[in-house]
């Protein structure tokens, strides 16, 4: 069987970028040209910074919580996809398999919430919406590669030989959950609220953007790489030959090219959404500041009236005494 030709075979820059991107996403901070003593990824740091920033924005508007509770909420958002994926596949929790992830994310939230002068959070707010869009776009790029290489390929390659490795449902579910698990957990258990409570997930009434983006990136990766065919994985499925002919019409991409497109798709959508959300948050901040100012003014007026009444009563008493 001849190997299918990639639809991007004539675009050398795109192929070079696709080949280089995994190395870029895995790059680590260096000091003086030498690798850092602690292996900390650049994009992992950006992801932690963006998650901490979004959690801080939420509690800033909804009411601050105890520090440990805020850190726990941040870790849930940041690591929720990996947590749910490991539970579904019966694997060890990925955040337990290294000594860097949890300390890194917790430390960045401490900087976001307790830095002297609140310099980190105030700096990002001053740079908004540029900061919002940049962090969301970087995390979107990381998410695109996560749902494909760490999601779909985790099932079909790493777990090859097990029944789940040949399940299209497993590929799609794991890819989608890996990209949006933190939001799913918060939707069900309300980790970001002061009081946690189980509730019917709102995503059952309408999937949030994170879920939609992760789902589309996962499905796009599966079908553009032609990783699935009914003849190979489900030959007894009704209309399998017809469905395979329909899938053959999808333009073919190599795995690296499909991962690049998935990353660019997630980055573009989440970056655009971040710009819209930044405008809404800024408007909410201004409204909250206006309410606080109005309340302070009302209290000042009230205090002034009280003092005036008190002074009037004192003058009346003085007049009576003089008479």
XYZ file of C-alpha atoms in Angstrom:
323
model
C 0.000 0.000 0.000
C 1.471 3.356 -1.043
C 1.777 6.055 1.562
C -0.595 8.970 1.071
C 0.963 12.254 0.027
C 0.551 15.135 2.466
C -1.639 18.018 1.390
C 1.160 20.356 2.554
C 3.929 18.566 0.667
C 4.508 21.612 -1.547
C 4.801 24.072 1.383
C 8.323 23.673 2.744
C 8.028 26.469 5.376
C 4.932 24.823 6.862
C 6.679 21.465 7.009
C 9.766 22.991 8.611
C 7.624 24.773 11.204
C 5.726 21.569 11.922
C 9.007 19.710 12.454
C 10.438 22.451 14.682
C 7.376 23.175 16.830
C 7.625 20.152 19.207
C 11.174 21.207 20.125
C 10.000 24.781 20.731
C 7.123 23.645 22.959
C 9.505 21.460 24.944
C 12.142 24.165 25.393
C 13.291 25.048 28.907
C 14.495 28.222 30.559
C 18.242 28.651 30.339
C 20.717 30.811 32.244
C 23.724 32.189 30.391
C 23.247 29.705 27.573
C 23.290 26.773 29.985
C 20.344 24.652 31.018
C 18.747 25.634 34.308
C 19.372 23.506 37.362
C 15.640 22.785 37.587
C 14.098 21.695 34.257
C 11.206 24.126 33.857
C 9.511 24.370 30.476
C 8.868 27.800 28.951
C 5.354 26.942 27.808
C 4.586 25.187 31.083
C 5.460 28.438 32.838
C 3.220 30.428 30.470
C 0.388 27.954 31.050
C 0.798 28.244 34.810
C 0.909 32.038 34.563
C -2.242 32.205 32.451
C -4.170 29.816 34.710
C -3.104 31.727 37.842
C -4.063 35.003 36.183
C -7.540 33.774 35.233
C -8.186 32.330 38.701
C -7.027 35.572 40.329
C -9.334 37.573 38.044
C -12.233 35.364 39.090
C -11.667 35.700 42.828
C -10.841 39.391 42.462
C -14.321 39.993 41.089
C -16.227 37.354 43.064
C -14.504 37.755 46.421
C -11.119 36.606 47.709
C -10.829 33.182 49.320
C -8.333 31.605 51.719
C -4.976 31.287 49.987
C -4.861 27.487 50.110
C -8.313 27.283 48.550
C -7.285 29.604 45.721
C -4.140 27.550 45.071
C -6.200 24.348 45.029
C -8.625 25.864 42.513
C -5.723 26.956 40.334
C -4.163 23.473 40.371
C -7.539 21.948 39.505
C -7.922 24.180 36.461
C -4.331 23.644 35.340
C -4.060 19.883 35.879
C -7.699 18.804 35.624
C -7.348 17.391 32.112
C -4.499 15.103 33.100
C -6.297 14.095 36.307
C -9.485 13.027 34.497
C -7.550 11.338 31.684
C -5.552 9.250 34.149
C -8.735 8.248 35.998
C -10.461 7.213 32.762
C -7.495 5.149 31.571
C -6.513 3.721 34.963
C -3.031 5.246 34.829
C -0.891 6.984 37.460
C -1.648 10.659 37.955
C 0.813 12.615 35.762
C 1.301 15.340 38.390
C 2.630 12.660 40.742
C 5.224 11.453 38.250
C 7.556 14.459 38.493
C 8.772 16.820 41.182
C 8.366 20.081 39.269
C 4.760 20.514 38.117
C 2.912 21.104 41.393
C 5.612 23.305 42.998
C 5.893 25.370 39.802
C 2.164 26.015 39.468
C 1.708 26.682 43.181
C 4.678 29.079 43.258
C 3.360 31.045 40.289
C -0.024 31.419 41.927
C 1.641 32.644 45.113
C 3.381 35.291 43.018
C 0.078 36.175 41.374
C -1.790 36.429 44.678
C 0.817 37.552 47.224
C 3.643 39.341 45.400
C 4.753 42.557 47.150
C 2.641 45.417 45.867
C 0.600 42.922 43.859
C 3.103 43.683 41.095
C 2.483 40.566 38.960
C -1.288 40.860 38.784
C -1.262 44.640 38.425
C 1.335 44.387 35.662
C -0.777 41.932 33.665
C -3.883 44.078 34.183
C -2.008 47.160 32.994
C -0.947 45.301 29.824
C -4.445 43.945 29.177
C -5.777 43.000 26.635
C -2.338 42.282 25.135
C -1.352 40.117 28.102
C -4.649 38.207 27.985
C -4.379 37.486 24.272
C -0.688 36.524 24.407
C -1.097 34.082 27.297
C -4.283 32.555 25.843
C -2.672 32.132 22.416
C 0.429 30.479 23.870
C -1.716 28.134 25.951
C -3.890 27.400 22.903
C -0.832 26.316 20.956
C 0.156 24.078 23.849
C -3.378 22.703 24.081
C -3.481 21.779 20.409
C -0.384 19.655 20.836
C -1.663 18.276 24.127
C -4.969 16.912 22.847
C -3.221 15.313 19.856
C 0.199 14.068 20.922
C -0.576 13.597 24.632
C -4.255 12.716 24.185
C -5.086 10.749 21.054
C -1.596 9.297 20.638
C -1.469 8.321 24.302
C -4.373 5.960 23.670
C -3.588 4.631 20.208
C 0.209 4.323 20.567
C 1.256 4.141 24.213
C -1.574 1.747 25.073
C -1.279 -0.268 21.862
C -2.247 -3.893 22.385
C -5.030 -3.038 24.818
C -8.664 -2.953 23.664
C -8.972 0.783 24.372
C -6.244 1.520 21.827
C -8.585 0.629 18.937
C -11.569 2.617 20.204
C -12.461 5.764 18.262
C -14.658 6.815 21.192
C -11.656 6.579 23.525
C -9.491 8.675 21.195
C -12.086 11.439 20.988
C -13.054 11.414 24.678
C -9.468 11.403 25.948
C -8.379 14.173 23.582
C -11.387 16.342 24.493
C -11.103 15.749 28.238
C -7.361 16.372 28.269
C -7.910 19.806 26.766
C -10.837 20.878 28.943
C -10.793 18.732 32.091
C -10.136 21.592 34.504
C -13.226 23.452 33.362
C -15.284 20.267 33.502
C -14.259 19.598 37.105
C -15.047 23.166 38.139
C -18.384 23.012 36.345
C -19.393 19.942 38.352
C -17.851 20.640 41.783
C -17.495 24.464 41.752
C -13.883 24.501 42.972
C -13.576 28.179 42.097
C -16.376 29.168 44.513
C -15.968 29.752 48.230
C -18.377 26.892 49.015
C -18.032 23.754 46.904
C -21.139 21.902 45.809
C -22.060 19.171 43.349
C -24.404 20.296 40.614
C -25.707 19.251 37.235
C -22.995 20.228 34.727
C -24.019 23.211 32.657
C -22.101 21.689 29.738
C -24.967 19.221 29.352
C -27.106 22.184 28.308
C -24.437 23.726 26.115
C -20.755 22.832 25.758
C -18.371 25.660 26.781
C -15.784 26.969 24.347
C -12.910 24.955 25.862
C -14.758 21.692 25.269
C -15.743 22.623 21.714
C -12.218 23.664 20.764
C -10.635 20.542 22.265
C -13.211 18.302 20.569
C -12.727 19.868 17.134
C -8.922 19.753 17.417
C -9.087 16.087 18.437
C -11.440 15.040 15.642
C -9.513 17.085 13.086
C -6.255 15.395 14.080
C -7.725 11.890 13.874
C -9.257 12.307 10.437
C -6.606 14.462 8.742
C -3.888 11.952 9.696
C -6.170 9.121 8.551
C -5.317 7.344 11.795
C -8.728 5.671 11.838
C -10.302 3.415 9.255
C -13.298 1.180 9.742
C -11.681 -1.560 7.675
C -8.780 -1.748 10.147
C -10.439 -1.022 13.494
C -14.128 -1.899 13.043
C -14.586 -4.022 9.917
C -17.987 -5.272 11.090
C -19.414 -1.760 11.484
C -22.473 -1.107 9.276
C -21.570 0.681 6.032
C -17.860 0.455 6.905
C -16.624 0.511 3.249
C -18.811 3.530 2.443
C -17.617 5.395 5.534
C -13.976 4.660 4.689
C -14.467 6.068 1.188
C -15.924 9.243 2.740
C -12.969 9.550 5.141
C -10.560 9.106 2.233
C -11.804 12.441 0.846
C -10.340 14.308 3.840
C -6.987 15.931 2.894
C -4.105 13.918 4.313
C -1.537 15.446 6.681
C 1.425 14.002 8.507
C 1.119 13.780 12.276
C 3.446 16.756 12.806
C 1.517 18.872 10.301
C -1.825 17.967 11.868
C -0.477 18.776 15.332
C 0.692 22.177 14.082
C -2.709 22.969 12.579
C -4.473 21.807 15.755
C -2.216 24.077 17.806
C -2.755 27.060 15.515
C -6.516 26.473 15.550
C -6.697 26.367 19.360
C -4.367 29.353 19.625
C -6.435 31.485 17.228
C -9.794 30.652 18.815
C -8.673 31.028 22.432
C -6.712 34.198 21.669
C -9.763 35.787 20.049
C -11.977 34.715 22.943
C -9.459 36.164 25.415
C -9.688 39.562 23.729
C -13.483 39.540 24.048
C -13.316 38.347 27.665
C -10.721 41.015 28.500
C -13.075 43.744 27.285
C -15.937 42.313 29.358
C -13.752 42.014 32.452
C -12.488 45.586 32.067
C -16.093 46.795 31.825
C -16.991 44.803 34.941
C -13.981 46.298 36.755
C -15.079 49.815 35.871
C -18.643 49.096 36.982
C -17.406 47.662 40.294
C -15.164 50.697 40.838
C -18.090 53.024 40.101
C -20.293 51.181 42.593
C -17.573 51.329 45.247
C -17.110 55.052 44.649
C -20.861 55.678 44.809
C -21.078 53.710 48.044
C -18.188 55.649 49.531
C -19.798 58.941 48.482
C -23.134 57.922 50.004
C -21.417 56.991 53.258
C -19.574 60.340 53.320
C -22.825 62.223 52.709
C -24.544 60.190 55.400
C -21.760 60.902 57.872
C -21.910 64.623 57.017
C -25.670 64.740 57.565
C -25.288 62.966 60.909
C -22.688 65.473 62.037
C -24.921 68.353 60.856
C -27.915 67.027 62.781
C -25.768 66.463 65.851
C -24.397 69.997 65.592
C -27.917 71.434 65.208
C -29.130 69.672 68.301
C -26.169 71.011 70.279
C -26.939 74.572 69.175
C -30.563 74.204 70.239
C -29.500 72.998 73.666
C -27.178 75.991 74.010
C -30.048 78.344 73.152
C -32.309 76.775 75.777
C -29.601 77.048 78.405
C -29.044 80.712 77.584
C -32.751 81.456 77.948
